[in-house]
């Protein structure tokens, strides 16, 4: 603490706020600044309610909080609301749909009808139509893959909790790379199809079901033979499933003129095969580091 | 005051020592005696604490609610909710869940992390991270799956998932005692996971009116609690 110079006595600042029941010009020194003003609740409430700016600000905060604690949805801008509604379509599932879809992914060889149902130009939600894509199954199977991979590592005594994060990030990143590359190829080859980006994300997510089957069979039997057999079977079934699903989306309608765009037709076929056969490759890539020979 | 470096570094301390300061300040004066010239002009604490102000303070003290009410902890509700978790097949009074409280879940999470300490694993950060990510993901999923006129806040999901963590806490304390290993241990863990996820999904499905989706809600809960079982066992 330094003693201030004498000539600054007259220049000491005067506290501007008027305090009730005390002197008019309250003295503001470094000591009061150091020890602080004693809290007077009555004075502070008066300050808050009498200040119009603070009143407006508090009302705005209150309204904002009402939105957050009530329905968060209403506070979002319109574009985000539209995308949330379109994503909500993919989560409109129920138990019967999930059961049928899982059976379809793992054993698609008996199904005859692969086309989507439409009602008034809009695809029908997955609750009603088994062939519609959804996000519940890919999301849950991706998370189950992370869990089962950790269990496999645990049985091999290689598990640390960081592995959970590592596998989850690799799932996310590989998905993003795959979807990004496929959209880029769609764009470069100038292929316009009925397949939307959101649908493509769903279809590319069904391979995690195959990954779970492969890893579970390895976990239960601990044998390489079981791993490779299940990998082969899962690859075949996922490819069959995806070819049938995407055939109607990517390839053009047969009612159009076929000889008109032979090159474009061939490109579409190649693209379809690329999407379909890259799935088993991904299954193999994301599971082979868990297998110990 | 000059700011040349010579003056700045060469100033001596000429104020009162700490003992003198203590003497001056024990009387309730907020200023050392050298500055109390004229109470008209200067701030003085005795004038400030007038009788009317002090009586207002007394009144405010009297109308303060008790501490537990302020914190939102209601032991009876906590006990009822815990009982409804422990017995998922009994129909319970779901209206008690309307007051969401985070005290019970906090206690259960800390108990779980503490039981991991008994096993020699210091995983407090992982438990916190998994609880955060899991509840955020779960509330997002529930908001998307349920109808839009029944929104579900993150805090409600945290509360439900935290209360249903109790069987996992029991599992981790039991694994300290029994050393679950191998196939038998996995079966026990799966039973506890199913117990937790059935209670959680029952609470979610009844409060958010999701018909035909209870198993779909139970599965992500099972994944969430499965991660806790993983932390316990491996």
Coordinates of N, CA and C in Angstrom, one line a residue, chain A residues 9-127:
Chain A
X9 N -5.1 15.4 -2.7 CA -6.3 15.4 -1.8 C -7.5 15.9 -2.4
X10 N -7.4 17.0 -3.1 CA -8.6 17.7 -3.6 C -9.1 16.9 -4.9
X11 N -8.3 16.0 -5.4 CA -8.7 15.4 -6.6 C -9.4 14.0 -6.4
X12 N -9.7 13.7 -5.2 CA -10.3 12.4 -5.0 C -11.6 12.3 -5.6
X13 N -12.0 11.2 -6.2 CA -13.3 11.1 -6.9 C -14.4 11.0 -5.9
X14 N -15.5 11.5 -6.2 CA -16.7 11.4 -5.4 C -17.6 10.3 -5.9
X15 N -18.1 9.5 -5.0 CA -19.1 8.4 -5.4 C -20.3 9.1 -5.9
X16 N -20.7 8.8 -7.1 CA -21.9 9.5 -7.7 C -23.2 9.0 -7.2
X17 N -23.4 7.7 -6.9 CA -24.7 7.1 -6.5 C -25.1 7.6 -5.2
X18 N -26.4 8.0 -5.0 CA -26.9 8.5 -3.8 C -27.3 7.3 -2.9
X19 N -26.8 7.3 -1.7 CA -27.2 6.2 -0.8 C -28.2 6.7 0.2
X20 N -29.2 5.9 0.5 CA -30.2 6.4 1.5 C -29.6 6.3 2.9
X21 N -30.1 7.2 3.7 CA -29.8 7.3 5.1 C -28.3 7.5 5.4
X22 N -27.6 8.0 4.4 CA -26.2 8.3 4.7 C -25.8 9.6 4.1
X23 N -24.5 9.9 4.2 CA -24.1 11.2 3.8 C -24.2 11.4 2.3
X24 N -24.3 12.6 1.8 CA -24.5 12.9 0.4 C -23.3 12.5 -0.4
X25 N -22.1 13.1 0.0 CA -21.0 12.8 -0.8 C -20.2 11.7 -0.1
X26 N -20.5 10.4 -0.5 CA -19.7 9.3 0.2 C -18.3 9.3 -0.4
X27 N -17.4 9.0 0.5 CA -16.0 9.1 0.1 C -15.6 7.7 -0.5
X28 N -15.0 7.7 -1.6 CA -14.5 6.5 -2.2 C -13.0 6.4 -2.2
X29 N -12.5 5.6 -1.4 CA -11.0 5.5 -1.3 C -10.6 4.1 -1.7
X30 N -9.3 4.0 -1.8 CA -8.8 2.6 -2.1 C -9.2 1.6 -1.0
X31 N -9.4 2.1 0.2 CA -9.8 1.1 1.2 C -11.2 0.6 1.0
X32 N -12.1 1.4 0.6 CA -13.4 0.9 0.4 C -13.4 0.0 -0.9
X33 N -12.6 0.4 -1.8 CA -12.5 -0.5 -3.0 C -12.0 -1.9 -2.6
X34 N -11.0 -1.8 -1.7 CA -10.4 -3.1 -1.2 C -11.4 -4.0 -0.4
X35 N -12.1 -3.3 0.5 CA -12.9 -4.1 1.4 C -14.3 -4.3 0.8
X36 N -14.7 -3.5 -0.2 CA -16.0 -3.6 -0.9 C -17.1 -3.0 -0.1
X37 N -18.1 -2.7 -0.9 CA -19.3 -2.1 -0.2 C -20.1 -3.2 0.5
X38 N -20.7 -2.9 1.6 CA -21.5 -3.9 2.2 C -22.8 -4.1 1.4
X39 N -23.3 -5.3 1.3 CA -24.4 -5.6 0.4 C -25.7 -5.1 1.1
X40 N -26.4 -4.3 0.3 CA -27.7 -3.8 0.8 C -28.7 -4.3 -0.2
X41 N -29.5 -5.4 0.2 CA -30.4 -6.0 -0.8 C -31.5 -5.0 -1.2
X42 N -31.9 -4.2 -0.3 CA -33.0 -3.2 -0.7 C -32.5 -2.3 -1.8
X43 N -31.3 -1.8 -1.6 CA -30.7 -0.9 -2.5 C -30.5 -1.5 -3.9
X44 N -30.1 -2.8 -3.9 CA -29.8 -3.4 -5.2 C -31.1 -3.7 -5.9
X45 N -32.1 -4.1 -5.2 CA -33.4 -4.4 -5.9 C -33.9 -3.1 -6.5
X46 N -33.7 -2.0 -5.7 CA -34.2 -0.7 -6.3 C -33.5 -0.3 -7.5
X47 N -32.2 -0.6 -7.5 CA -31.3 -0.3 -8.7 C -31.8 -1.1 -9.8
X48 N -32.1 -2.4 -9.6 CA -32.5 -3.3 -10.7 C -33.9 -2.8 -11.3
X49 N -34.8 -2.6 -10.4 CA -36.2 -2.3 -11.0 C -36.3 -0.9 -11.6
X50 N -35.5 0.0 -11.1 CA -35.6 1.3 -11.6 C -34.9 1.5 -12.9
X51 N -33.9 0.6 -13.2 CA -33.2 0.8 -14.4 C -33.9 0.2 -15.6
X52 N -34.3 1.0 -16.6 CA -35.2 0.5 -17.6 C -34.4 -0.5 -18.5
X53 N -33.1 -0.3 -18.7 CA -32.4 -1.1 -19.6 C -32.3 -2.5 -19.0
X54 N -32.0 -2.6 -17.7 CA -31.9 -3.9 -17.0 C -33.3 -4.6 -17.1
X55 N -34.4 -3.8 -17.0 CA -35.7 -4.5 -17.0 C -35.9 -5.1 -18.4
X56 N -35.5 -4.4 -19.5 CA -35.7 -5.0 -20.8 C -34.9 -6.2 -21.0
X57 N -33.6 -6.1 -20.5 CA -32.7 -7.2 -20.6 C -33.2 -8.4 -19.9
X58 N -33.7 -8.2 -18.7 CA -34.1 -9.4 -17.9 C -35.4 -10.0 -18.5
X59 N -36.2 -9.2 -19.1 CA -37.4 -9.8 -19.8 C -37.0 -10.6 -21.0
X60 N -36.0 -10.1 -21.7 CA -35.5 -10.9 -22.9 C -35.0 -12.2 -22.5
X61 N -34.2 -12.2 -21.4 CA -33.6 -13.4 -20.9 C -34.7 -14.4 -20.5
X62 N -35.7 -13.8 -19.8 CA -36.8 -14.7 -19.3 C -37.5 -15.3 -20.5
X63 N -37.8 -14.5 -21.5 CA -38.4 -15.1 -22.7 C -37.6 -16.2 -23.4
X64 N -36.3 -15.9 -23.5 CA -35.4 -16.9 -24.1 C -35.4 -18.2 -23.2
X65 N -35.3 -18.0 -21.9 CA -35.3 -19.2 -21.1 C -36.6 -20.0 -21.2
X66 N -37.7 -19.3 -21.4 CA -39.0 -20.0 -21.6 C -38.9 -20.9 -22.8
X67 N -38.3 -20.4 -23.8 CA -38.2 -21.2 -25.0 C -37.3 -22.4 -24.8
X68 N -36.2 -22.2 -24.0 CA -35.3 -23.3 -23.8 C -35.9 -24.4 -22.9
X69 N -36.5 -23.9 -21.8 CA -37.0 -24.9 -20.9 C -38.3 -25.5 -21.4
X70 N -39.1 -24.8 -22.2 CA -40.3 -25.3 -22.7 C -40.0 -26.1 -24.0
X71 N -40.3 -25.5 -25.1 CA -40.0 -26.3 -26.3 C -38.9 -25.6 -27.0
X72 N -37.7 -26.3 -27.0 CA -36.5 -25.8 -27.6 C -36.8 -25.6 -29.1
X73 N -37.6 -26.4 -29.7 CA -37.8 -26.5 -31.1 C -38.2 -25.1 -31.7
X74 N -39.1 -24.4 -30.9 CA -39.6 -23.2 -31.4 C -38.6 -22.1 -31.6
X75 N -37.5 -22.2 -30.9 CA -36.5 -21.2 -30.9 C -35.6 -21.3 -32.1
X76 N -35.6 -22.4 -32.8 CA -34.7 -22.6 -33.9 C -35.1 -21.8 -35.1
X77 N -34.2 -21.4 -36.0 CA -34.6 -20.8 -37.2 C -35.3 -21.8 -38.2
X78 N -35.9 -21.2 -39.2 CA -36.8 -22.0 -40.0 C -36.1 -23.2 -40.8
X79 N -34.8 -22.8 -41.3 CA -34.1 -23.8 -42.0 C -33.8 -25.0 -41.2
X80 N -33.4 -24.7 -39.9 CA -33.1 -25.9 -39.1 C -34.3 -26.7 -38.7
X81 N -35.5 -26.0 -38.6 CA -36.7 -26.7 -38.3 C -37.0 -27.7 -39.4
X82 N -36.8 -27.2 -40.7 CA -37.1 -28.1 -41.8 C -36.2 -29.3 -41.8
X83 N -34.9 -29.1 -41.6 CA -34.0 -30.3 -41.6 C -34.3 -31.2 -40.4
X84 N -34.7 -30.6 -39.3 CA -35.1 -31.5 -38.2 C -36.3 -32.3 -38.5
X85 N -37.3 -31.7 -39.2 CA -38.5 -32.5 -39.6 C -38.1 -33.5 -40.6
X86 N -37.2 -33.2 -41.5 CA -36.9 -34.3 -42.5 C -36.1 -35.4 -41.8
X87 N -35.3 -35.1 -40.8 CA -34.6 -36.2 -40.1 C -35.6 -37.0 -39.3
X88 N -36.6 -36.3 -38.8 CA -37.6 -36.9 -37.9 C -38.3 -38.0 -38.7
X89 N -38.4 -37.9 -40.0 CA -39.0 -38.9 -40.9 C -38.3 -40.2 -40.7
X90 N -36.9 -40.1 -40.6 CA -36.2 -41.4 -40.6 C -36.2 -42.0 -39.2
X91 N -36.7 -41.3 -38.2 CA -36.8 -42.0 -36.9 C -38.2 -42.4 -36.6
X92 N -39.1 -42.3 -37.5 CA -40.5 -42.7 -37.2 C -40.6 -44.2 -37.4
X93 N -40.0 -45.0 -36.5 CA -40.0 -46.4 -36.6 C -40.7 -47.0 -35.4
X94 N -41.0 -48.3 -35.6 CA -41.5 -49.0 -34.4 C -40.9 -50.4 -34.4
X95 N -41.3 -51.2 -33.4 CA -40.6 -52.5 -33.2 C -40.8 -53.5 -34.3
X96 N -42.0 -53.5 -34.9 CA -42.2 -54.5 -36.0 C -41.3 -54.1 -37.2
X97 N -41.2 -52.8 -37.5 CA -40.4 -52.4 -38.6 C -38.9 -52.8 -38.4
X98 N -38.4 -52.6 -37.2 CA -37.0 -52.9 -37.0 C -36.7 -54.4 -37.1
X99 N -37.7 -55.2 -36.6 CA -37.5 -56.6 -36.7 C -37.5 -57.1 -38.1
X100 N -38.4 -56.6 -38.9 CA -38.5 -57.0 -40.3 C -37.3 -56.5 -41.1
X101 N -36.8 -55.3 -40.8 CA -35.7 -54.8 -41.5 C -34.4 -55.6 -41.2
X102 N -34.3 -55.9 -40.0 CA -33.1 -56.7 -39.6 C -33.1 -58.0 -40.3
X103 N -34.2 -58.7 -40.3 CA -34.3 -60.0 -41.0 C -34.0 -59.8 -42.5
X104 N -34.5 -58.7 -43.1 CA -34.3 -58.4 -44.5 C -32.8 -58.2 -44.8
X105 N -32.1 -57.5 -43.9 CA -30.7 -57.2 -44.1 C -29.9 -58.5 -44.1
X106 N -30.2 -59.4 -43.1 CA -29.4 -60.6 -43.0 C -29.9 -61.7 -43.8
X107 N -31.1 -61.7 -44.3 CA -31.6 -62.7 -45.2 C -32.5 -62.1 -46.3
X108 N -31.9 -61.5 -47.3 CA -32.7 -60.8 -48.3 C -33.2 -61.6 -49.4
X109 N -32.8 -62.9 -49.4 CA -33.0 -63.7 -50.6 C -34.4 -64.0 -51.0
X110 N -35.3 -63.9 -50.0 CA -36.7 -64.3 -50.2 C -37.6 -63.2 -50.6
X111 N -37.2 -62.0 -50.4 CA -38.1 -60.9 -50.6 C -38.3 -60.6 -52.1
X112 N -39.6 -60.3 -52.4 CA -39.9 -60.1 -53.8 C -40.1 -58.6 -54.2
X113 N -40.6 -57.8 -53.2 CA -41.0 -56.5 -53.5 C -39.9 -55.5 -52.8
X114 N -39.3 -54.7 -53.7 CA -38.3 -53.8 -53.2 C -38.6 -52.4 -53.4
X115 N -39.7 -52.1 -54.0 CA -40.0 -50.7 -54.3 C -40.6 -50.0 -53.1
X116 N -40.4 -48.7 -53.1 CA -40.9 -47.9 -52.0 C -42.3 -47.5 -52.2
X117 N -43.1 -47.4 -51.2 CA -44.4 -46.9 -51.3 C -44.4 -45.4 -51.2
X118 N -45.3 -44.8 -52.0 CA -45.4 -43.3 -52.0 C -46.8 -43.0 -51.7
X119 N -47.0 -41.9 -51.0 CA -48.3 -41.3 -50.8 C -48.3 -39.9 -51.1
X120 N -48.9 -39.4 -52.1 CA -48.9 -38.0 -52.5 C -47.5 -37.5 -52.7
X121 N -46.7 -38.2 -53.5 CA -45.4 -37.8 -54.0 C -44.4 -37.9 -52.8
X122 N -44.8 -38.2 -51.6 CA -43.8 -38.2 -50.5 C -43.6 -39.7 -50.1
X123 N -42.4 -40.1 -49.9 CA -42.2 -41.5 -49.4 C -42.9 -41.6 -48.1
X124 N -43.4 -42.8 -47.9 CA -44.2 -43.1 -46.7 C -43.2 -43.4 -45.6
X125 N -43.5 -43.0 -44.3 CA -42.5 -43.2 -43.2 C -42.3 -44.7 -43.0
X126 N -41.1 -45.0 -42.4 CA -40.7 -46.4 -42.3 C -41.6 -47.2 -41.4
X127 N -42.4 -46.6 -40.6 CA -43.3 -47.3 -39.7 C -44.3 -48.2 -40.6

